[in-house]
Short mmCIF file of C-alpha atoms in Angstrom, two decimals:
data_model
loop_
_atom_site.label_atom_id
_atom_site.label_comp_id
_atom_site.label_asym_id
_atom_site.label_seq_id
_atom_site.Cartn_x
_atom_site.Cartn_y
_atom_site.Cartn_z
CA MET S 36 -74.92 93.51 -26.82
CA ILE S 37 -78.24 91.76 -26.46
CA VAL S 38 -81.04 91.84 -23.90
CA ASN S 39 -83.54 89.05 -24.54
CA HIS S 40 -86.79 89.09 -22.57
CA LYS S 41 -88.23 85.75 -23.67
CA TYR S 42 -85.23 83.75 -22.49
CA LYS S 43 -84.21 86.37 -19.91
CA PHE S 44 -80.56 86.76 -20.75
CA ILE S 45 -78.07 89.58 -21.26
CA PHE S 46 -75.12 88.98 -23.57
CA ILE S 47 -72.27 91.35 -22.74
CA LYS S 48 -70.20 91.73 -25.86
CA THR S 49 -66.49 91.68 -25.06
CA GLN S 50 -63.78 92.40 -27.61
CA LYS S 51 -61.82 89.95 -29.77
CA THR S 52 -63.76 86.95 -28.43
CA ALA S 53 -65.83 85.97 -31.49
CA SER S 54 -68.44 88.26 -29.99
CA THR S 55 -70.03 89.36 -33.27
CA THR S 56 -70.39 85.75 -34.40
CA LEU S 57 -71.98 84.92 -31.05
CA GLU S 58 -74.22 87.97 -31.19
CA ILE S 59 -75.52 86.97 -34.62
CA ALA S 60 -76.16 83.45 -33.37
CA LEU S 61 -78.08 84.73 -30.36
CA SER S 62 -80.10 87.05 -32.60
CA GLN S 63 -82.08 84.07 -33.84
CA LEU S 64 -83.62 83.85 -30.36
CA CYS S 65 -84.75 87.49 -30.44
CA ASP S 66 -87.77 89.41 -31.67
CA GLU S 67 -89.06 92.99 -31.85
CA ASN S 68 -89.35 93.25 -28.05
CA ASP S 69 -85.65 92.77 -27.35
CA ILE S 70 -82.59 95.02 -27.39
CA ILE S 71 -79.91 94.33 -30.01
CA THR S 72 -77.17 96.87 -30.60
CA PRO S 73 -75.95 97.78 -34.11
CA ILE S 74 -73.07 96.00 -35.80
CA THR S 75 -71.20 96.89 -39.01
CA SER S 76 -73.26 97.18 -42.18
CA SER S 77 -71.64 94.10 -43.72
CA ASP S 78 -72.24 91.99 -40.61
CA GLU S 79 -75.82 93.28 -40.41
CA GLU S 80 -76.39 92.32 -44.04
CA TYR S 81 -75.12 88.83 -43.24
CA ARG S 82 -77.45 88.58 -40.24
CA LYS S 83 -80.40 89.58 -42.43
CA LYS S 84 -79.50 86.91 -44.98
CA LEU S 85 -79.69 84.34 -42.19
CA GLY S 86 -83.17 85.60 -41.36
CA TYR S 87 -82.30 86.65 -37.81
CA GLN S 88 -83.52 89.71 -35.91
CA SER S 89 -81.59 92.88 -36.77
CA ALA S 90 -80.50 95.65 -34.41
CA ILE S 91 -83.53 97.03 -32.61
CA ASN S 92 -84.63 99.06 -29.56
CA TYR S 93 -81.13 100.37 -28.90
CA ASN S 94 -82.22 103.95 -28.18
CA ILE S 95 -82.32 104.39 -24.40
CA PRO S 96 -85.77 105.58 -23.22
CA PHE S 97 -85.95 109.17 -21.99
CA SER S 98 -87.37 107.83 -18.74
CA LYS S 99 -83.91 106.42 -17.98
CA TYR S 100 -82.09 109.73 -18.55
CA ASN S 101 -80.52 111.72 -15.74
CA LYS S 102 -79.95 115.48 -15.88
CA LYS S 103 -76.59 115.10 -17.59
CA ASP S 104 -78.12 112.87 -20.27
CA PHE S 105 -80.91 115.39 -20.94
CA LEU S 106 -78.46 118.30 -21.19
CA LYS S 107 -76.32 116.38 -23.66
CA PHE S 108 -79.40 115.54 -25.72
CA LEU S 109 -80.51 119.18 -25.76
CA CYS S 110 -77.04 120.30 -26.88
CA THR S 111 -76.41 117.64 -29.53
CA GLY S 112 -79.85 116.31 -30.47
CA LYS S 113 -78.42 112.79 -30.25
CA ARG S 114 -80.18 110.05 -28.32
CA LYS S 115 -78.25 108.01 -25.81
CA ARG S 116 -77.95 104.42 -26.98
CA PHE S 117 -77.16 100.94 -25.86
CA TYR S 118 -73.99 100.06 -27.82
CA ASN S 119 -72.00 97.01 -28.75
CA HIS S 120 -69.24 96.87 -26.13
CA MET S 121 -71.25 98.50 -23.35
CA SER S 122 -70.06 97.81 -19.82
CA SER S 123 -72.05 96.00 -17.15
CA SER S 124 -72.36 99.14 -15.07
CA GLU S 125 -73.83 101.12 -17.98
CA ILE S 126 -76.22 98.33 -18.92
CA LYS S 127 -77.44 98.00 -15.35
CA ARG S 128 -77.92 101.74 -15.02
CA TYR S 129 -80.05 102.13 -18.13
CA LEU S 130 -81.76 98.76 -18.17
CA GLY S 131 -82.67 98.89 -14.51
CA LYS S 132 -81.53 96.92 -11.47
CA ASP S 133 -84.49 94.52 -11.40
CA ILE S 134 -84.00 93.23 -14.92
CA TYR S 135 -80.22 93.25 -14.73
CA ASP S 136 -80.09 91.33 -11.49
CA SER S 137 -82.75 88.77 -12.45
CA TYR S 138 -81.60 87.93 -16.02
CA TYR S 139 -78.86 85.45 -16.86
CA LYS S 140 -75.75 87.46 -17.75
CA PHE S 141 -72.78 86.04 -19.60
CA CYS S 142 -69.74 87.02 -21.65
CA PHE S 143 -66.50 85.59 -22.99
CA GLU S 144 -62.85 86.18 -22.23
CA ARG S 145 -59.76 85.22 -24.22
CA ASN S 146 -56.15 84.42 -23.46
CA PRO S 147 -54.62 87.93 -23.31
CA TYR S 148 -51.55 86.93 -25.32
CA ASP S 149 -53.72 85.55 -28.11
CA LYS S 150 -56.04 88.55 -27.82
CA LEU S 151 -53.08 90.87 -28.35
CA VAL S 152 -52.10 89.12 -31.58
CA SER S 153 -55.69 89.06 -32.83
CA LEU S 154 -56.08 92.80 -32.18
CA PHE S 155 -52.70 93.50 -33.75
CA TYR S 156 -53.68 91.89 -37.04
CA HIS S 157 -57.14 93.45 -36.93
CA HIS S 158 -55.47 96.88 -36.82
CA GLY S 159 -53.14 96.26 -39.74
CA GLY S 160 -50.45 93.95 -38.38
CA PHE S 161 -46.95 94.21 -39.77
CA GLN S 162 -48.15 96.25 -42.71
CA LYS S 163 -48.84 99.11 -40.30
CA TYR S 164 -46.55 98.46 -37.31
CA SER S 165 -42.92 97.40 -37.13
CA SER S 166 -43.56 95.21 -34.08
CA LEU S 167 -46.00 94.24 -31.37
CA LEU S 168 -44.07 96.48 -29.00
CA GLU S 169 -44.71 99.52 -31.20
CA PHE S 170 -48.39 98.56 -31.35
CA ILE S 171 -48.60 98.46 -27.54
CA ASN S 172 -46.55 101.62 -26.99
CA LYS S 173 -48.89 103.57 -29.27
CA GLY S 174 -51.72 102.84 -26.86
CA GLU S 175 -53.68 100.55 -29.15
CA LEU S 176 -54.68 98.24 -26.27
CA GLU S 177 -56.56 101.01 -24.50
CA ILE S 178 -59.73 100.23 -26.47
CA ILE S 179 -59.95 96.81 -24.82
CA LYS S 180 -62.12 97.04 -21.71
CA GLY S 181 -61.70 93.45 -20.55
CA PHE S 182 -62.09 93.13 -16.78
CA ASP S 183 -63.73 96.54 -16.46
CA GLN S 184 -66.48 95.58 -18.87
CA TYR S 185 -67.95 92.71 -16.87
CA THR S 186 -67.30 94.05 -13.36
CA ILE S 187 -68.92 96.77 -11.27
CA GLY S 188 -66.76 98.26 -8.54
CA LYS S 189 -64.15 95.53 -9.23
CA ASN S 190 -66.73 92.85 -8.46
CA ILE S 191 -67.82 90.33 -11.09
CA ALA S 192 -71.21 91.50 -12.39
CA VAL S 193 -72.11 88.55 -14.63
CA ASP S 194 -73.18 84.99 -13.93
CA ASP S 195 -70.72 83.29 -16.26
CA ILE S 196 -67.48 84.24 -17.99
CA PHE S 197 -66.70 81.63 -20.62
CA LYS S 198 -63.37 81.04 -22.30
CA PHE S 199 -63.13 81.79 -25.99
CA GLU S 200 -60.90 78.72 -26.28
CA ASN S 201 -63.80 76.51 -25.09
CA LEU S 202 -66.37 78.06 -27.43
CA ASP S 203 -68.21 74.90 -28.52
CA GLU S 204 -68.49 73.55 -25.00
CA SER S 205 -69.60 76.95 -23.69
CA ILE S 206 -72.38 77.20 -26.29
CA MET S 207 -73.75 73.89 -25.06
CA ILE S 208 -73.77 75.20 -21.47
CA ILE S 209 -75.48 78.42 -22.54
CA SER S 210 -78.08 76.49 -24.51
CA ASP S 211 -78.80 74.36 -21.46
CA LYS S 212 -79.10 77.39 -19.12
CA LEU S 213 -81.51 79.04 -21.55
CA ASN S 214 -83.54 75.82 -21.77
CA LEU S 215 -83.37 75.78 -25.55
CA ASP S 216 -85.03 72.91 -27.35
CA ASN S 217 -81.97 72.58 -29.59
CA PRO S 218 -78.37 73.71 -28.98
CA LEU S 219 -77.51 77.15 -30.32
CA LYS S 220 -75.70 76.98 -33.65
CA LEU S 221 -73.08 79.44 -34.78
CA PRO S 222 -73.42 80.92 -38.28
CA PRO S 223 -71.26 79.13 -40.85
CA LYS S 224 -69.24 82.23 -41.70
CA LYS S 225 -66.42 83.15 -39.30
CA LEU S 226 -66.51 86.91 -39.00
CA LYS S 227 -63.31 89.00 -38.92
CA SER S 228 -61.04 85.93 -38.88
CA GLN S 229 -59.61 87.03 -42.24
CA PHE S 230 -57.46 89.69 -40.58
CA ARG S 231 -55.06 87.25 -38.97
CA GLU S 232 -52.54 85.03 -40.68
CA LYS S 233 -53.62 81.43 -40.40
CA ASN S 234 -51.89 79.14 -37.88
CA THR S 235 -50.00 82.03 -36.29
CA HIS S 236 -49.57 81.05 -32.64
CA TYR S 237 -49.00 83.97 -30.31
CA SER S 238 -45.91 82.37 -28.77
CA LYS S 239 -44.12 82.76 -32.12
CA LEU S 240 -44.65 86.52 -32.10
CA ILE S 241 -44.44 87.60 -28.47
CA ASN S 242 -40.99 88.14 -26.97
CA GLN S 243 -40.21 88.56 -23.29
CA GLN S 244 -40.44 92.35 -23.40
CA VAL S 245 -43.92 92.21 -24.90
CA LYS S 246 -44.93 89.44 -22.51
CA ARG S 247 -43.95 91.53 -19.48
CA LYS S 248 -46.12 94.39 -20.71
CA ILE S 249 -49.12 92.09 -21.21
CA ASP S 250 -48.54 90.56 -17.78
CA ILE S 251 -49.03 94.03 -16.31
CA ILE S 252 -51.75 95.40 -18.60
CA TRP S 253 -54.00 92.35 -18.39
CA ALA S 254 -52.88 90.97 -15.01
CA ARG S 255 -56.45 90.74 -13.70
CA GLU S 256 -57.70 88.71 -16.66
CA LEU S 257 -54.70 86.37 -16.52
CA LYS S 258 -55.21 85.67 -12.84
CA MET S 259 -58.99 85.39 -12.85
CA MET S 260 -59.20 83.04 -15.83
CA ASN S 261 -56.03 81.08 -15.00
CA TYR S 262 -54.40 81.86 -18.32
CA ASP S 263 -50.69 81.32 -18.87
CA PHE S 264 -48.25 81.78 -21.72
#
């Protein structure tokens, strides 16, 4: 997740949408005044090699704490933080309404069927699970926030939701909205793509039973983004 004050944008980091690659790309626009949440040590090392701004200012100021936050801090000694897949409602609460409402907010969504397969391989694929159905039935999809991450009270809380499938075109639109002198460039290394078998289309792996489950679990995303099988 990134909050950039110079270009006045908030990047809400959704899951399985090339979000870490995008976050690293957007980091080149940031400096020590911005908020960038931590990523894995290997990804952070890669970002440093590119010369981009690392994770910074992710501890939430005490001035933003409520009583519950203070009690938790007193009991655990741990600061509350902005974190990678933070929801819109949390960001707005701790960043403040004025900044949240006035900055350009965007995120990405992905075809739920393709997202399922991507997540499946990321978690071990067929080496760990006998089938996609077993993967779903074990509750592995519960970590995906999806619709709930970029909505507040079931209302869309961002300015743009781009499709992962239109990544290159979306980057051009984002660059234009941020008034960048040059279009944003993605880093050459594709992060986390090594987990999935190459050229594995989701339609080859998803049967009707699995499809029906996805149609229910991610019904809101399918309808809102006009995705189909």
